[in-house]
Coordinates of C-alpha atoms in Angstrom, one line a residue:
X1116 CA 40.4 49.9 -91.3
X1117 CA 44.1 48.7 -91.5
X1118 CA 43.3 45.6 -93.3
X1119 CA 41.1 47.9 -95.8
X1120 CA 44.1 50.4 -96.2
X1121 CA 46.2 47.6 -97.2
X1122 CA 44.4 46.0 -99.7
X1123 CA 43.4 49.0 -101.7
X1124 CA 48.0 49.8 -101.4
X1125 CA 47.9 46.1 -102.7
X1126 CA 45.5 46.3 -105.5
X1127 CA 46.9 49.4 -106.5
X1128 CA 50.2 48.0 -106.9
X1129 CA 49.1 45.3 -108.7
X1130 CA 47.7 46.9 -111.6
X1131 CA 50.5 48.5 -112.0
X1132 CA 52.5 45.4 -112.1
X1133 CA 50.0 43.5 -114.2
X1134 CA 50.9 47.0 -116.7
X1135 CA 54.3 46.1 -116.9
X1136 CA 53.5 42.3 -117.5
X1137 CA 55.5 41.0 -114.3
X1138 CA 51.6 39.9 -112.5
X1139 CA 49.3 37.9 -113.7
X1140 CA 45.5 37.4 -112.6
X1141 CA 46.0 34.7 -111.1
X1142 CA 49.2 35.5 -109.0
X1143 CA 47.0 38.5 -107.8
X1144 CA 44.3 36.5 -106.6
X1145 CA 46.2 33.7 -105.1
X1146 CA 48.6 36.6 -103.3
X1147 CA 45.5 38.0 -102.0
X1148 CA 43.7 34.9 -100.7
X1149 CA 47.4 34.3 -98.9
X1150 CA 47.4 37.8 -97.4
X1151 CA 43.7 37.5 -96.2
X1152 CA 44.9 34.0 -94.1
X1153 CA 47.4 36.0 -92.6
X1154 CA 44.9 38.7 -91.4
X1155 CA 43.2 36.7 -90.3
X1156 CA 45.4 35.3 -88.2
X1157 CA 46.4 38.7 -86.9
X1158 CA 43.3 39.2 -85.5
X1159 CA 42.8 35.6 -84.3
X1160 CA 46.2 36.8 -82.0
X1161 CA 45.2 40.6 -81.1
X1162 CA 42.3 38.8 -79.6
X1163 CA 43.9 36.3 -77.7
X1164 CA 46.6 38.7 -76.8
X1165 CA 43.3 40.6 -75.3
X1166 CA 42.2 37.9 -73.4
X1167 CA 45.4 37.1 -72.5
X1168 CA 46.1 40.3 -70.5
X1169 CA 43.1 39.9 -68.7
X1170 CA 43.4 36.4 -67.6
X1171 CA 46.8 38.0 -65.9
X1172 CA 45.3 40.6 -64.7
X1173 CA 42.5 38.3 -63.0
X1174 CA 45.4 35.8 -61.5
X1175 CA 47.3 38.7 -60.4
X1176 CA 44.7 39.6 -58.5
X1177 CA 44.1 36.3 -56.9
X1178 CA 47.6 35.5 -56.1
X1179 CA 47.6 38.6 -54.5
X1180 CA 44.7 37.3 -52.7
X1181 CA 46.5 34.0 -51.9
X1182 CA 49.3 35.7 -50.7
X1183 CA 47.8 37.8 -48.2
X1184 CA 48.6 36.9 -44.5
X1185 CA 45.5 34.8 -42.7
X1186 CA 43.9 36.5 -39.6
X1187 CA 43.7 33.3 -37.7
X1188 CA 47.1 31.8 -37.9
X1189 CA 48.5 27.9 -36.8
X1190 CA 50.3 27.8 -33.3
X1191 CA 53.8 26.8 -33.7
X1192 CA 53.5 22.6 -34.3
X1193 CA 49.9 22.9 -34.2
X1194 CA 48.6 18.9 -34.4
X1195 CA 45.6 17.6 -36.1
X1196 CA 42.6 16.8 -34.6
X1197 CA 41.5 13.9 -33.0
X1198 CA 37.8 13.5 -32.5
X1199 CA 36.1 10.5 -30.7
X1200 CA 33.0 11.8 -29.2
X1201 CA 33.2 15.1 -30.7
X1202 CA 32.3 16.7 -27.4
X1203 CA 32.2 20.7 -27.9
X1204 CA 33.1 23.0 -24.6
X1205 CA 33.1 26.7 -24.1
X1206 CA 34.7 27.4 -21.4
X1207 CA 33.8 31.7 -19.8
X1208 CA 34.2 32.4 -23.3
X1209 CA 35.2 36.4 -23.9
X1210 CA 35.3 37.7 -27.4
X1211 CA 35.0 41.2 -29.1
X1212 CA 35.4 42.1 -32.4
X1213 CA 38.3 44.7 -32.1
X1214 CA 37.6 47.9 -29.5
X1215 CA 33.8 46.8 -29.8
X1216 CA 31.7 45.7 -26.8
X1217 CA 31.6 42.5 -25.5
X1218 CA 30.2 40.0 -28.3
X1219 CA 30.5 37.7 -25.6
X1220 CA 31.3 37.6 -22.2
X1221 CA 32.4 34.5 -19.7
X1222 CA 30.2 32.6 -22.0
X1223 CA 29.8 28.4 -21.3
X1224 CA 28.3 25.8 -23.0
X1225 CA 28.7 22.3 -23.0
X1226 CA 27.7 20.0 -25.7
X1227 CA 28.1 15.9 -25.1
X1228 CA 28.1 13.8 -27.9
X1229 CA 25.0 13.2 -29.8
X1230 CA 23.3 16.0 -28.6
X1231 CA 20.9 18.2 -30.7
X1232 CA 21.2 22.2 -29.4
X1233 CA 19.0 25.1 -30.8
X1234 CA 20.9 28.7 -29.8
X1235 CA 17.6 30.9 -30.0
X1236 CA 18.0 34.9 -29.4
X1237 CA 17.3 38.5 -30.6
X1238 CA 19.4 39.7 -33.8
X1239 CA 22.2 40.7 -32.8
X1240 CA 22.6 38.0 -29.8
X1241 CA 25.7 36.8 -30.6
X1242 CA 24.3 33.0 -32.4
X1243 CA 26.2 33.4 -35.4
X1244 CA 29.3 34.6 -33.7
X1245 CA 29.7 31.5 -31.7
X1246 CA 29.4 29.4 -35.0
X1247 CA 32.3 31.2 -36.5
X1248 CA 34.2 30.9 -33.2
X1249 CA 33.6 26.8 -33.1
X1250 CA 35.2 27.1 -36.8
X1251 CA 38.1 29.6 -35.9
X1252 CA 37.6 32.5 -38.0
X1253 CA 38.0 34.3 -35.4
X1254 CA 40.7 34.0 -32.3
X1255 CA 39.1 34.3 -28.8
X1256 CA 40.1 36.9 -26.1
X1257 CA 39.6 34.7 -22.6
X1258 CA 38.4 31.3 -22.1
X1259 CA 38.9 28.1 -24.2
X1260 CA 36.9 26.3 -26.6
X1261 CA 37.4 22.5 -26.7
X1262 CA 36.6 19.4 -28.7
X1263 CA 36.9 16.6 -27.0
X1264 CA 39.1 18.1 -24.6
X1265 CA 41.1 19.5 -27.3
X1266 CA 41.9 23.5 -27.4
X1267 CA 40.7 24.3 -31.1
X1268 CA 43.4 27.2 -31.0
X1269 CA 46.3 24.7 -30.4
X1270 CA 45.2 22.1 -33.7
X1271 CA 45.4 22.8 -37.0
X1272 CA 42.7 24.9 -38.7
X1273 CA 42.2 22.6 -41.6
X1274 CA 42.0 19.5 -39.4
X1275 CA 39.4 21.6 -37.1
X1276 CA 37.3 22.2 -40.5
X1277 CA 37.0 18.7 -41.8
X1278 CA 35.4 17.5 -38.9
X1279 CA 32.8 20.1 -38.9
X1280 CA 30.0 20.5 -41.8
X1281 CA 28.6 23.9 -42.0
X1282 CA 25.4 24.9 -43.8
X1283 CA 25.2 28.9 -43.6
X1284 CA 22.0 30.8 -43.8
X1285 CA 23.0 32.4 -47.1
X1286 CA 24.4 29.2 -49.0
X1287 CA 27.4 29.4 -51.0
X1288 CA 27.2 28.0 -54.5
X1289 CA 29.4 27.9 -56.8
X1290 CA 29.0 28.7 -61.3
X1291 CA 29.6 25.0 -61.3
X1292 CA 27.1 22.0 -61.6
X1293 CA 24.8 20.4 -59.1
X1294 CA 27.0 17.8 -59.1
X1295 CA 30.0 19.8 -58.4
X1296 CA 28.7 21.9 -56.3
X1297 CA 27.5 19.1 -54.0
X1298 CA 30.9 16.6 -54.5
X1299 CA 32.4 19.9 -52.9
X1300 CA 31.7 18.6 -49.5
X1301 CA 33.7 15.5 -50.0
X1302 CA 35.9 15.6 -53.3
X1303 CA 36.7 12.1 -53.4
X1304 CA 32.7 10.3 -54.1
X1305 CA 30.8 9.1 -56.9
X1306 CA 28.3 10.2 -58.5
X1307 CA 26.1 7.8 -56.8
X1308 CA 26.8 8.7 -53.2
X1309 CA 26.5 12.5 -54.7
X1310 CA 22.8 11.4 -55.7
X1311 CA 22.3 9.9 -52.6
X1312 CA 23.0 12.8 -50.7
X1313 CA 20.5 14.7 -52.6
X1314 CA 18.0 12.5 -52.1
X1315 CA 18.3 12.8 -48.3
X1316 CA 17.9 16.7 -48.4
X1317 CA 15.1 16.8 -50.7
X1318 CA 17.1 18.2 -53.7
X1319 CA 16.7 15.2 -56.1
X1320 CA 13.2 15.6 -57.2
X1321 CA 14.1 19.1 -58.4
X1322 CA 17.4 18.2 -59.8
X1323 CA 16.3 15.6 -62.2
X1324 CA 13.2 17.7 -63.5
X1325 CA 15.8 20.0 -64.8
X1326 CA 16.9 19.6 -68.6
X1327 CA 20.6 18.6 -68.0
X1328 CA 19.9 16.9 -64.6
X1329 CA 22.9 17.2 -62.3
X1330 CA 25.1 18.7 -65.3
X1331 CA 23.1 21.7 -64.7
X1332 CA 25.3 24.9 -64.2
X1333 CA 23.8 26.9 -61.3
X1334 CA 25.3 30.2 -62.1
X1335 CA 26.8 32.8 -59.9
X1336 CA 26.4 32.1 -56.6
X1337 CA 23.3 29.9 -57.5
X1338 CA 21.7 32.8 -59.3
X1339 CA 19.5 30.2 -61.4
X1340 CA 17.8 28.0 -58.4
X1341 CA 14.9 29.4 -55.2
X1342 CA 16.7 30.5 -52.5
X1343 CA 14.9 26.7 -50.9
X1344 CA 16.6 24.9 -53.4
X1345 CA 20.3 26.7 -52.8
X1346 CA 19.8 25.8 -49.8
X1347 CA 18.5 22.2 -50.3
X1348 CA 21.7 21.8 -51.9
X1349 CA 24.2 23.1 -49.6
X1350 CA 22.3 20.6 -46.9
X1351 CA 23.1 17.5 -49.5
X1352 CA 26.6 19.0 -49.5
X1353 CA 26.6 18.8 -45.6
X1354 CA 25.0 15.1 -45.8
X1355 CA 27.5 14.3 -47.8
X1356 CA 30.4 15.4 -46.2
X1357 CA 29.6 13.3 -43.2
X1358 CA 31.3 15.2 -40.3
X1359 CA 30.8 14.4 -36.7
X1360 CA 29.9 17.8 -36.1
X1361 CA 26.9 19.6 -38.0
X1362 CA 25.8 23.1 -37.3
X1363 CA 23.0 24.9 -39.5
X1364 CA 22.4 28.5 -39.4
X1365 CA 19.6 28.6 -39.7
X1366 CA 19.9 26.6 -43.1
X1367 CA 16.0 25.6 -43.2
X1368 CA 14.8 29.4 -42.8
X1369 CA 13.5 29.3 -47.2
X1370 CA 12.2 25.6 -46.8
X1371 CA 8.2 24.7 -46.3
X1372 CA 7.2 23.3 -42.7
X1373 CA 7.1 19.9 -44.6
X1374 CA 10.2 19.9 -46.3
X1375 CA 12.4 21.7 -43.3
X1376 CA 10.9 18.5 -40.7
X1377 CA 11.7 15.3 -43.5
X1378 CA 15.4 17.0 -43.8
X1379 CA 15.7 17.4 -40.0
X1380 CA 14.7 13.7 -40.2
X1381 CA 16.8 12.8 -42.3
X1382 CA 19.9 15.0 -40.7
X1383 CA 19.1 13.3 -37.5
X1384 CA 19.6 9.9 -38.4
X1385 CA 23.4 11.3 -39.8
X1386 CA 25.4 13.4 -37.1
X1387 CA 26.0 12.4 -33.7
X1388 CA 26.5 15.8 -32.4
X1389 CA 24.6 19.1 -33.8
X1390 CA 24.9 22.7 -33.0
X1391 CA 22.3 24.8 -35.1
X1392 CA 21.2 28.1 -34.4
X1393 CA 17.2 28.3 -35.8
X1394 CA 14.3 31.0 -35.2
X1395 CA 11.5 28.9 -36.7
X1396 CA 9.1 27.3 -33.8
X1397 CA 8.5 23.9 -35.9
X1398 CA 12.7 23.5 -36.0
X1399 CA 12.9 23.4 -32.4
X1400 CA 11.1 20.3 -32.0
X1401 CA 14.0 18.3 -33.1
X1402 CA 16.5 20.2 -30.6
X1403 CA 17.3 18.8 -27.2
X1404 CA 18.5 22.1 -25.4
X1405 CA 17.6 25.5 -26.6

């Protein structure tokens, strides 16, 4: 409406100076061609300015995020951790979630090296708690948890992390591509080890039938793939990260009988030491303890 106001001012004004001879066509049409470049412009930077208050807005938000304090702090000189035999220990566990009951009470398990354990119970049990507690998002209230002797409350939370790949029952994917999304458990590969990976869990037959292949953007939280393929890819992720310690929740709950026992064969022949928590009768025949 502005830029329509303006040029009927202008045009008004230039008849009236082409009256009194001081305007000529030509300078009329050459001003106006001028004056729409620079509206033009305008716009291009009202837009931008637009975008530009909401891209603050969105990090504001997010530093705000960053900045908040963590739950689950470091000790004091909290040391990395050193795994060998990546032997897991609860030790008359205790935990609560606030003023709740028990979650957990004088709870022990002890898992050697190598060993493949199935934690099978009601809903509610208490599975899914212990998986969080073996990755520290939440602080105990009695016992000790160990790793190879180690108190995972006195090392450092991001050493604790790396040595542990964790493939959740809802899997979290990112609007990136396949291949992103899967180089996310270990930044630092190729695209080659990236395939390889996806061969192992059963994603790479699906992958490559896709237009754009790994380039393929999955969209919001995977939005665009089966809930057996989302999770077929967070297992690649997992394969590919390589940890000593693996625990699935149970990961393989969307997959077919077939495809849930070639990736448990395949996941076998990776990790030493396992810890997944699974409902479905055929999973348990690749578990040890249960």
């Amino acid at each position: 409406m502005f830029v329509i106001i303006i040029q009927i001012v202008l045009l008004f004004v230039a008849v009236h100076l082409w009256n009194n001879g001081l305007l000529t066509v030509g300078d009329f049409i050459l001003i106006q061609a001028y004056l729409l470049v620079i509206f033009e412009r305008l716009v291009s930077i009202n837009r931008a300015l637009r975008r530009f208050n909401d891209a603050i807005a969105d990090a504001t938000e997010s530093v705000e995020l960053l900045q908040m304090p963590h739950e689950v702090a470091d000790v004091p000189h909290a040391k990395p951790l050193v795994t060998a035999a990546s032997h897991i220990e609860f030790k008359q566990v205790n935990f609560n979630f606030k003023k709740e009951v028990a979650v957990l009470k004088d709870f022990s398990v002890n898992i050697i090296s190598g060993e493949k354990v199935a934690l099978v119970g009601p809903s509610g049990a208490g599975k899914t708690t212990i998986t969080k507690l073996l990755l520290r998002l939440y602080d105990i209230q009695g016992g000790s948890i160990e790793i190879d002797g180690q108190n995972i409350a006195h090392v450092t939370q991001d050493s604790l992390r790396e040595q542990i790949a964790f493939v959740p029952q809802e899997p979290i994917l990112f609007h990136r591509t396949l291949m992103e999304n899967i180089r996310y458990g270990r930044r630092d590969t190729t695209d080659k080890e990236v395939m390889e990976a996806a061969k192992k869990a059963h994603c790479h037959e699906f992958i490559t039938s896709l237009p754009e292949r790994y380039n393929t953007y999955v969209g919001e939280r995977g939005v665009k793939l089966s809930g057996g393929e989302r999770q077929r890819v967070a297992i690649a992720r997992a394969i590919l990260k390589n940890s000593p310690i693996l625990i699935l929740d149970e990961a393989t709950s969307s997959l077919d009988s077939q495809s849930e026992a070639l990736i448990q064969d395949a996941l076998a022949t990776l990790y030493g030491g396992k810890d997944c928590s699974c409902y479905r009768p055929p999973a348990l025949n690749y578990y040890e303890n249960g």
